[in-house]
Coordinates of C-alpha atoms and ligand atoms in Angstrom, one line a residue:
X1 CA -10.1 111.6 176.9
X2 CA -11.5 113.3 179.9
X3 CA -10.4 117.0 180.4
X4 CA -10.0 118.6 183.1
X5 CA -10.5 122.0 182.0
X6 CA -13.4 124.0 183.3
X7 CA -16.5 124.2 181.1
X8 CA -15.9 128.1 179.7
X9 CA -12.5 127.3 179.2
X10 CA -13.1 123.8 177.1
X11 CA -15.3 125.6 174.3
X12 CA -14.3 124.9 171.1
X13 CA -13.8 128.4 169.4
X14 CA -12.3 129.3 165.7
X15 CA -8.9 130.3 165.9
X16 CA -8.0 133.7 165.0
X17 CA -5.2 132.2 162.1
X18 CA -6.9 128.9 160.6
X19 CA -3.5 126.1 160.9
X20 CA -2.7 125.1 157.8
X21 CA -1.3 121.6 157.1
X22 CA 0.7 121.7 153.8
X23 CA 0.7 118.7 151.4
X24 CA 4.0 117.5 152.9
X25 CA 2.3 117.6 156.3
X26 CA -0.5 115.4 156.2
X27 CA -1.0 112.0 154.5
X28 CA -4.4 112.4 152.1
X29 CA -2.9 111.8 148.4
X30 CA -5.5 112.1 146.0
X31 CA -5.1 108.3 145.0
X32 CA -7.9 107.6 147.2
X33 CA -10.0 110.7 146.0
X34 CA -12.7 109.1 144.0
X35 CA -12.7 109.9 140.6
X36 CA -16.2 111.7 140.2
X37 CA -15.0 114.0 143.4
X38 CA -11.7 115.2 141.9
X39 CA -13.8 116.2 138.5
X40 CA -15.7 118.2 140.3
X41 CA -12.6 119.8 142.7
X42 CA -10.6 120.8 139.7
X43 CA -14.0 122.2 137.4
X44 CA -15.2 124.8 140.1
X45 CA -11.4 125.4 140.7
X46 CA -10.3 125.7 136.6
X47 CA -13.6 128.4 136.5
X48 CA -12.0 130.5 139.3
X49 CA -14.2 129.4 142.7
X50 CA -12.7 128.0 146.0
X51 CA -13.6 124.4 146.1
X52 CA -13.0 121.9 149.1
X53 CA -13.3 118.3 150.5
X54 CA -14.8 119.0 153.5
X55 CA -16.4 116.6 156.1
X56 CA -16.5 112.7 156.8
X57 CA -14.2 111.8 153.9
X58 CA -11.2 114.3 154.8
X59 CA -11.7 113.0 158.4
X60 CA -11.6 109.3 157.0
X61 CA -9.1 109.8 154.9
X62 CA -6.5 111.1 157.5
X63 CA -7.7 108.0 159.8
X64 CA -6.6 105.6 156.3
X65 CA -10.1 104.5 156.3
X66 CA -12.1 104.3 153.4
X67 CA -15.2 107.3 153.2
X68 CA -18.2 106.8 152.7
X69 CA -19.2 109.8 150.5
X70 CA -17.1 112.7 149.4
X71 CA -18.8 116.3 150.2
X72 CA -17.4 119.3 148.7
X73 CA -17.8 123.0 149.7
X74 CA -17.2 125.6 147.9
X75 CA -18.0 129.8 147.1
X76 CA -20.0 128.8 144.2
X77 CA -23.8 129.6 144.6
X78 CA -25.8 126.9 144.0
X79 CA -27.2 127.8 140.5
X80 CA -23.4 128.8 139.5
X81 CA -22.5 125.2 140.4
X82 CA -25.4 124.3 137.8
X83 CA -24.4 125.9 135.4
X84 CA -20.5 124.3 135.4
X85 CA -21.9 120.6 135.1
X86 CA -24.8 119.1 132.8
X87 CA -25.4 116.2 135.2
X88 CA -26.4 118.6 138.1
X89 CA -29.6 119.2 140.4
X90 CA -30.4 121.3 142.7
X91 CA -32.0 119.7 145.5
X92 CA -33.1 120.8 149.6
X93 CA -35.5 123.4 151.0
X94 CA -33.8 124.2 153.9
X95 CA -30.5 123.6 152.5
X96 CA -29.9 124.7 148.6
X97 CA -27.6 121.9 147.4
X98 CA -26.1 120.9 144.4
X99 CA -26.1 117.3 143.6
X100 CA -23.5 115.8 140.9
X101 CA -24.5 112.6 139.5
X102 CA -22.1 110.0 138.0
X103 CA -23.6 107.0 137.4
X104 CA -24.6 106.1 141.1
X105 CA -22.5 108.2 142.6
X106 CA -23.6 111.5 143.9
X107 CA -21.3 114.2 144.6
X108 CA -23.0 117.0 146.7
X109 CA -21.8 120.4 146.4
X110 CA -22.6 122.7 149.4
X111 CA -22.2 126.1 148.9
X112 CA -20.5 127.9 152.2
X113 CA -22.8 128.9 154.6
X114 CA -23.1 131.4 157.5
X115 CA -24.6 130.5 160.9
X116 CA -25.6 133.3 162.7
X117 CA -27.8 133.9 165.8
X118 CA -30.6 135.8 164.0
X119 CA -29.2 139.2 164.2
X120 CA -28.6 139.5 160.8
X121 CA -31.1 139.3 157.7
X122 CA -32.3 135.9 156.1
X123 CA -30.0 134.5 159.1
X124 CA -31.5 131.0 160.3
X125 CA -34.4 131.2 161.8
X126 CA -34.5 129.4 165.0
X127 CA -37.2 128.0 167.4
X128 CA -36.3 128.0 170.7
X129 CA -32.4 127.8 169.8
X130 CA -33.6 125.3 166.6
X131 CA -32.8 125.5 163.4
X132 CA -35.5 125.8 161.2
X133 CA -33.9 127.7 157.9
X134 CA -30.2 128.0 157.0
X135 CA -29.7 129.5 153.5
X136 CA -26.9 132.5 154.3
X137 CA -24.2 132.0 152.2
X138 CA -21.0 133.2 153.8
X139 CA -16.8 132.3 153.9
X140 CA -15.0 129.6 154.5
X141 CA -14.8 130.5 158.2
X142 CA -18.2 131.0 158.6
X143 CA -19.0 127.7 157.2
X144 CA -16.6 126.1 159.7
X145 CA -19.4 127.4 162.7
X146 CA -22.2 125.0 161.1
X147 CA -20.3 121.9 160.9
X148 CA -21.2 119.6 164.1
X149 CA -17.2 118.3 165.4
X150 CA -13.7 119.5 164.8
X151 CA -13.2 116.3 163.8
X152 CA -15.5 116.6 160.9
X153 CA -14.6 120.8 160.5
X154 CA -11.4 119.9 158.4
X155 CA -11.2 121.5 154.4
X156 CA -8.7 119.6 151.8
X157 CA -8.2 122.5 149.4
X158 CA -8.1 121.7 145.9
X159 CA -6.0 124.7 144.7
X160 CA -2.6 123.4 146.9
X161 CA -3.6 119.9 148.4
X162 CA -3.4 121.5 151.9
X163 CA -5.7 121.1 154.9
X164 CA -7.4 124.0 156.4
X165 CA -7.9 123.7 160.2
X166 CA -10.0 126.3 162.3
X167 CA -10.9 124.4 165.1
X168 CA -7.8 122.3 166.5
X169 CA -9.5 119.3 164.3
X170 CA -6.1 117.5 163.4
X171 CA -5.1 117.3 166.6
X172 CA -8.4 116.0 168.1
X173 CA -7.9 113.6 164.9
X174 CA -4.5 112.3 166.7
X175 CA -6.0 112.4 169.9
X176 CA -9.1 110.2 169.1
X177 CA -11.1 113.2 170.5
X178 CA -14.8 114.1 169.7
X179 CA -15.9 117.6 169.9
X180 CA -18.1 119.7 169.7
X181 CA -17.5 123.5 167.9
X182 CA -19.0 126.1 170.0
X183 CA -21.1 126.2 173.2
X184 CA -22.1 121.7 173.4
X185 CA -25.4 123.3 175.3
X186 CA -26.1 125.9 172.5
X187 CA -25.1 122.8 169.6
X188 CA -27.2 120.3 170.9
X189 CA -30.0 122.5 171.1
X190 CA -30.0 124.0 167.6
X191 CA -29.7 120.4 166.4
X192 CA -30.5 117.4 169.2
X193 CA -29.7 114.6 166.6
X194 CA -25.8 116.2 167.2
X195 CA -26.0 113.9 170.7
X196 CA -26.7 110.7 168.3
X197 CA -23.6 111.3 166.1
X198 CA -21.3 112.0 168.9
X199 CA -21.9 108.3 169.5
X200 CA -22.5 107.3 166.4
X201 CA -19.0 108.7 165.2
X202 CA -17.2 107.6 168.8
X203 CA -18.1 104.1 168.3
X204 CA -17.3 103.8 164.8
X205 CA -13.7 105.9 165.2
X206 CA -13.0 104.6 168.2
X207 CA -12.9 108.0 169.9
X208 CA -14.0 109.3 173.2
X209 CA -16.2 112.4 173.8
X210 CA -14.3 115.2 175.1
X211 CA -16.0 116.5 178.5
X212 CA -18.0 119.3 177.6
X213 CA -19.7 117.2 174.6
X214 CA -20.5 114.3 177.0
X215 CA -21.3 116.2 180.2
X216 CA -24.4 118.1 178.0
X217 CA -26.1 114.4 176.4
X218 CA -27.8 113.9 180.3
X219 CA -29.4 117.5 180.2
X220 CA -30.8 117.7 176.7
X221 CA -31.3 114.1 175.4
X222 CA -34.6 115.0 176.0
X223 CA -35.0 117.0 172.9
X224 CA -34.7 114.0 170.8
X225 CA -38.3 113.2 171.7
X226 CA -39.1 116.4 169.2
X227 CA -37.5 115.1 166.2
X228 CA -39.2 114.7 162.9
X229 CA -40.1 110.6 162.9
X230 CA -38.9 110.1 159.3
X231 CA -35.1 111.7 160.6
X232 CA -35.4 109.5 163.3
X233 CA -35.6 106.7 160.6
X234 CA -32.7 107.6 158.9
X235 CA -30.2 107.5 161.8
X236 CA -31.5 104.8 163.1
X237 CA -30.0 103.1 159.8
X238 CA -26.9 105.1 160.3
X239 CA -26.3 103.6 164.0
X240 CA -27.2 100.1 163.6
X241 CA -26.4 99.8 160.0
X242 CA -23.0 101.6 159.9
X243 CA -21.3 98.4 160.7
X244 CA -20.5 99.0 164.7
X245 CA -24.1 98.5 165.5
X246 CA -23.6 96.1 168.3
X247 CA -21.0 98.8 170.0
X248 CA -23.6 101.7 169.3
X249 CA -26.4 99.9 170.6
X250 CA -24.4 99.6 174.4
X251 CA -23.3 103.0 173.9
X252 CA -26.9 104.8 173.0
X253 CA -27.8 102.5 176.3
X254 CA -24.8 104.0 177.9
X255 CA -25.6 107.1 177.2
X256 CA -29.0 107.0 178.1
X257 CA -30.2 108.0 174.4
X258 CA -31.7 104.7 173.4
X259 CA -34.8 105.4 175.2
X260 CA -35.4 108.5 172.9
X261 CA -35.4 105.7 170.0
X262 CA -37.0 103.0 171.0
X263 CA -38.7 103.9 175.0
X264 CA -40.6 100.7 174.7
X265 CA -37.9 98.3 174.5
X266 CA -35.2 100.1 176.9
X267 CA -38.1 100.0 179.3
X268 CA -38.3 96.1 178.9
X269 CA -34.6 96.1 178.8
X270 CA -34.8 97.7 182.1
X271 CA -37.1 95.2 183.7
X272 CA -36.6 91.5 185.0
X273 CA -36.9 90.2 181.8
X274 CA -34.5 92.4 180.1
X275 CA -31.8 90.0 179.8
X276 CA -33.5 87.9 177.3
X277 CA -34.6 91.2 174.8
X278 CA -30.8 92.1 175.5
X279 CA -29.3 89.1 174.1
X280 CA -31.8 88.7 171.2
X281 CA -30.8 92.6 170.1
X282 CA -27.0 91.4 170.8
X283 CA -27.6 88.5 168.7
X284 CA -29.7 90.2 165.7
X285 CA -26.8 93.1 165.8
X286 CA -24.1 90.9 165.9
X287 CA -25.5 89.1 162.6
X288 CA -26.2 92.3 161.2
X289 CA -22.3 93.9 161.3
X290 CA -20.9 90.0 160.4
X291 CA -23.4 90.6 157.0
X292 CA -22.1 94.2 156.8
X293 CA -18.4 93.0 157.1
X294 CA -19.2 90.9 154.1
X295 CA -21.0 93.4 151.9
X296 CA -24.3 91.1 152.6
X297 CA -27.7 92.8 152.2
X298 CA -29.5 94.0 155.6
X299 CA -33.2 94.4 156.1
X300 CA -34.1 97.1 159.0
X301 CA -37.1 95.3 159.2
X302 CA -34.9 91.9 160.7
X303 CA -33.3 94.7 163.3
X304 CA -37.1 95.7 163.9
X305 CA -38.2 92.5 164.9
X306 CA -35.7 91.4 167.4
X307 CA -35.9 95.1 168.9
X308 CA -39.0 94.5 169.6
X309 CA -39.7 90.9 169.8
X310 CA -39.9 90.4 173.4
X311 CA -42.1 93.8 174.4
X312 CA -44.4 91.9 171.6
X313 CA -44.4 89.1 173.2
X314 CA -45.1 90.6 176.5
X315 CA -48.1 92.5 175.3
X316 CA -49.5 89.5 174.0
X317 CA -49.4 87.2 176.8
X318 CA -51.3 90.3 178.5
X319 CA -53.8 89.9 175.9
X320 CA -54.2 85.7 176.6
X321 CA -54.3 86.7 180.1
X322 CA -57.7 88.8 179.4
X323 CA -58.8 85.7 177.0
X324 CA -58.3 86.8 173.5
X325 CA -56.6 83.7 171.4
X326 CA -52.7 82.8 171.1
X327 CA -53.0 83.2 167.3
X328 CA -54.3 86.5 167.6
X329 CA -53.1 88.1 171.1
X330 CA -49.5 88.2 168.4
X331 CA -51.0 89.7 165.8
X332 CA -52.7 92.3 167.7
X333 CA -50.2 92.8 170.1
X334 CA -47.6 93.5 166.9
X335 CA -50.5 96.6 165.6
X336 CA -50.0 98.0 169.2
X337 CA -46.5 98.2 169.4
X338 CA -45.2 99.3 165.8
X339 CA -48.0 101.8 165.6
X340 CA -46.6 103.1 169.4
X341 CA -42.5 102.8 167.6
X342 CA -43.6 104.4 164.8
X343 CA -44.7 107.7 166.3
X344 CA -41.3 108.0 167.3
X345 CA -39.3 106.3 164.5
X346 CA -41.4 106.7 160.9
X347 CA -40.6 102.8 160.0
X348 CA -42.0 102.4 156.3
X349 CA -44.7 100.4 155.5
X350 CA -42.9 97.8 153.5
X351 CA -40.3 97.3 156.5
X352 CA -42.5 97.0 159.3
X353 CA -44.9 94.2 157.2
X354 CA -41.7 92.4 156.9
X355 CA -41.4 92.3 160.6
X356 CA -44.5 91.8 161.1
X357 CA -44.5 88.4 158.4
X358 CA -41.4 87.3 160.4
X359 CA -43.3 87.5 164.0
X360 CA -46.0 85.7 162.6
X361 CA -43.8 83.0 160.9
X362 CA -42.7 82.0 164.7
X363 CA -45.3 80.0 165.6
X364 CA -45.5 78.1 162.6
X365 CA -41.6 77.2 162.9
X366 CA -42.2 76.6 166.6
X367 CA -44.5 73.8 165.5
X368 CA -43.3 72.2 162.0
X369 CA -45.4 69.1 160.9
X370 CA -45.5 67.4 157.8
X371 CA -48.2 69.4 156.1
X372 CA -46.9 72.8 157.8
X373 CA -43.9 72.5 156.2
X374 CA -44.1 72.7 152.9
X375 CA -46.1 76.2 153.0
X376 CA -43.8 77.6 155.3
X377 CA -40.6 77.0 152.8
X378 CA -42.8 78.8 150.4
X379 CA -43.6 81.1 152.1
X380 CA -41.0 85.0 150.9
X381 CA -40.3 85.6 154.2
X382 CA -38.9 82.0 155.7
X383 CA -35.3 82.6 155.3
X384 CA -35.5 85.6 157.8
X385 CA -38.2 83.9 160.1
X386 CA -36.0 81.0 160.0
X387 CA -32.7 83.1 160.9
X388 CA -34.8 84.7 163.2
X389 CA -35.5 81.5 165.2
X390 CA -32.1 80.5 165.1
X391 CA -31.3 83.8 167.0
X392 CA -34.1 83.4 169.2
X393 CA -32.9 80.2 170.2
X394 CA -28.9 81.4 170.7
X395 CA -30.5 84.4 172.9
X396 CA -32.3 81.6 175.3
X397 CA -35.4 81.6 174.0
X398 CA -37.2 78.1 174.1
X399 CA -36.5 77.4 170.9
X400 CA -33.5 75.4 170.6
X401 CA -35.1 72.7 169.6
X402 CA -37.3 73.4 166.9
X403 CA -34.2 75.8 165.2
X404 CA -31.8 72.4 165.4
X405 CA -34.9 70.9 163.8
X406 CA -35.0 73.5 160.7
X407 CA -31.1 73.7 160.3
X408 CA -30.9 70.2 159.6
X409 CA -34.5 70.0 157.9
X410 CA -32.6 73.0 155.4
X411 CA -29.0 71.1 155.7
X412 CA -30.6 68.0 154.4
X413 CA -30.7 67.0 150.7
X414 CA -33.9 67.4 149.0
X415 CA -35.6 63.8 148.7
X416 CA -34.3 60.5 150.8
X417 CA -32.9 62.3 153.9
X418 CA -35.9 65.0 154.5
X419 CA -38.1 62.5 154.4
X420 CA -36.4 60.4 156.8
X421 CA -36.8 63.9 158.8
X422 CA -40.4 64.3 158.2
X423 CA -40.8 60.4 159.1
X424 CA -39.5 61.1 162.4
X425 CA -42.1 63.9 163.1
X426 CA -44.6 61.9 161.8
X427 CA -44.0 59.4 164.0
X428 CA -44.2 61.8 167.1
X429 CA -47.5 63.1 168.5
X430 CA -47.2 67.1 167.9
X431 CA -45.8 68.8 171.2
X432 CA -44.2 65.9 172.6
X433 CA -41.2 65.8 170.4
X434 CA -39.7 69.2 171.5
X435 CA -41.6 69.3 174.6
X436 CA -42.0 73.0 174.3
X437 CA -45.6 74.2 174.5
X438 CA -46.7 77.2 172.0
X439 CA -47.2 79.4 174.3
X440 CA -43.9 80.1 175.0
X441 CA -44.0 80.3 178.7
X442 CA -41.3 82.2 180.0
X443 CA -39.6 80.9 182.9
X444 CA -38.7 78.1 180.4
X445 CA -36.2 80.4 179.0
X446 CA -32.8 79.1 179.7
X447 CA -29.5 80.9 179.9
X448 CA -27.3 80.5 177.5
X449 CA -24.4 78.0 178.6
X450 CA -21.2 80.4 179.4
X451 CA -18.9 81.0 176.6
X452 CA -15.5 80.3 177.5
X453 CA -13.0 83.3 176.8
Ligands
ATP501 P1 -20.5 109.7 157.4 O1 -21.0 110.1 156.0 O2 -19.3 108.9 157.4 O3 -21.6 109.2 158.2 P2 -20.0 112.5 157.7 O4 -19.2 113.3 158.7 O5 -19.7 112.7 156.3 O6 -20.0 111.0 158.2 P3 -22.6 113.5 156.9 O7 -23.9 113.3 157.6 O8 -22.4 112.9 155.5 O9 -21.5 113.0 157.9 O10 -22.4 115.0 156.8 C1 -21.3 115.6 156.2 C2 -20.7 116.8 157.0 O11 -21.8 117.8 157.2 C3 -20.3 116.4 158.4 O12 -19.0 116.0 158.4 C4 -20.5 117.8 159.1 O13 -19.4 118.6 158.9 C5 -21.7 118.3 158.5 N1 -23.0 117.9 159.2 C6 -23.8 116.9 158.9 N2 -24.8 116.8 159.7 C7 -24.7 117.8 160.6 C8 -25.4 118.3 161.7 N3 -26.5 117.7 162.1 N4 -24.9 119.4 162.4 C9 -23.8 120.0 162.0 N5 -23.1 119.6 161.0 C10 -23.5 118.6 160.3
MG502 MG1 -20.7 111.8 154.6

């Protein structure tokens, strides 16, 4: 939903009165409250504090969907919240927060906090309009001024089941309408990561972004380059993870915030050979929200290595070129370009030798004989190479082949018709039954026949 309204004018600010939606008025029934979260509602309540839902589940509750986490907020300081609940901790630096533990759920419990421009004592410290410290307890209202959307501004208040509104949240609910609270320059520069959440919650809601909070992405994506790696990390799992991650993918390209993520591969994207790296991503996304929808476990490290598959490949047929060895050109090629991704997204170690096992599975799938075979089923890391392929091969890499050959190697039953398989190979001089040479030339990549609608 595209405004028309002037950029002054179209600045989200608290109202004087905060709109208050009364039980009767809004549809979140405490049904779908989890259990753990109401516990901890009614306790800081029954001892005489103000206690709210407050975030992403009041804003997915009101959309019927189900949350992901419930986040409370409260007057409570931290160590009062302590003292009401034996299975507490106190946890966060720059943020004091109380964590509830039940089971393996965790309710956090944020104490309201104030958000001033450092004009006032212990305020949050800020470096060049960031926010580096932000411990200043405060009110309810204040507390609205740190949260990042309207949409995710709203309070479900424990005491009467109402909704507190300060910032015309409800309505941008109806609306489908992301904004910003405050000045989107000012927002985005205190915290840049606010540009990938726009997205982030856009695609998954199915929301636009109001004006003012797209037209500011172009000037200040740029800041994203100065986030901490390891935070990096964790979004990343939040955008292509979340479910949507296809969608998010095209609208991070969209928005021009991909390349703050991974500049190596929207470079490649961007060149002639881009198409190829674009389906593979499509394809490895596509799998990856199918697996989601199912409650299937994901590896980033699978994500990884399609994202980056084809830049790979690209620095190691560099590396032939100069005279360095097939077998080696990948396996040097792969240190260049995860140590380059890393400085920008802090991939643990045990994911990115994953990706790395699954790169270097590739050739031996491109070429299974008779003796190969065996050590590559046994090998912890052949179902993903192996899915991997299959993807390559969908994404017109040339591949086909060999992946038909492995999906009906795996397909067979063990004994009588693999070896019928394997007699078949045998009988073929290496190279000439596929046809395909291993060094994966790439004009022999082949489009994809059309898909008919
Ligand atoms: P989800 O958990 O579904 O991804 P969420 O809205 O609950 O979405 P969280 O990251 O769990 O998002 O944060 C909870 C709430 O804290 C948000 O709804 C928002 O009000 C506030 N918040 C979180 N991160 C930021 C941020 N970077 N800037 C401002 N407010 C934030
Ligand atoms: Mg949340």
């Amino acid at each position: 939903m595209i405004e028309p309204a002037n950029h002054a004018d179209n600045v989200v600010q608290l109202r004087p009165q905060p709109r208050i939606y009364a039980r009767s008025e809004h549809t979140i029934s405490r049904k779908y409250v989890s259990e753990s979260a109401l516990k901890v509602l009614y306790r800081l309540d029954k001892a005489g504090f103000q206690a709210y839902l407050v975030g992403g589940s009041v804003r997915d509750l009101l959309l019927g969907r189900e949350p992901k986490d419930f986040d409370i907020a409260t007057n409570a300081l931290p160590e009062q919240v302590r003292e009401l609940f034996r299975n507490c901790r106190l946890i966060g630096r720059r943020f004091r927060l109380a964590h509830v533990q039940f089971g393996r759920e965790i309710i956090e419990v944020a104490t309201f906090r104030a958000q001033h421009d450092g004009d006032t004592e212990g305020a949050a410290m800020t470096d060049q309009g960031r926010i580096l410290r932000d411990n200043v307890y405060g009110t309810l209202e204040e507390d609205v001024w740190r949260r990042d959307f309207t949409v995710n501004a709203l309070y479900y208040n424990i005491a009467d089941f109402s909704i507190v509104d300060h910032v015309g949240g409800v309505e941008d609910l109806r609306a489908g309408r992301m904004r910003l609270i405050g000045d989107p320059d000012k927002r985005y520069r205190e915290d840049p990561v606010r540009m990938l959440r726009a997205v982030r919650f856009a695609t998954k809601l199915g929301f636009l972004l109001d004006q003012a909070t797209l037209a500011a992405i172009p000037r200040l994506r740029h800041l994203l380059e100065d986030i901490a790696p390891a935070r990096l990390f964790d979004e990343m799992l939040k955008l292509f993870q979340g479910g949507v991650g296809l969608q998010t993918f095209e609208a991070l390209r969209h928005h021009g915030l991909f390349h703050c993520l991974f500049p190596l591969t929207d470079e490649h994207l961007d060149g002639g050979e881009g198409e190829f790296a674009q389906r593979l991503i499509a394809a490895a996304l596509r799998s990856t929200d199918a697996r989601v929808a199912d409650n299937k476990p994901i590896t980033p490290a699978f994500l990884l290595a399609a994202l980056l598959w084809h830049v790979v490949e690209e620095e190691a047929e560099k590396l032939v070129a100069n005279g360095v060895t097939a077998h080696d050109a990948l396996g040097f090629a792969a240190d260049t370009v995860i140590s380059k991704q890393i400085a920008r997204i802090a991939m643990p170690r045990r994911f990115s030798n994953v990706t790395r096992e699954i790169w270097a599975l590739q050739s031996k799938l491109e070429k299974p004989t008779p003796k190969r075979i065996p050590r590559a089923l046994e090998h912890p890391r052949f179902r993903a190479a192996y899915d991997f392929l299959v993807l390559r091969a969908e994404a017109g890499d040339p591949v086909q082949e060999e992946a038909t050959f492995w999906t009906e190697f795996l397909a067979a039953e063990e004994g009588d018709a693999r070896e019928t398989l394997l007699q078949n190979l045998r009988s073929q001089p290496e190279g000439a039954r596929t046809g395909v040479s291993a060094k994966r030339r790439r004009r022999r990549r082949r489009r994809p026949p059309a898909v008919a609608e």
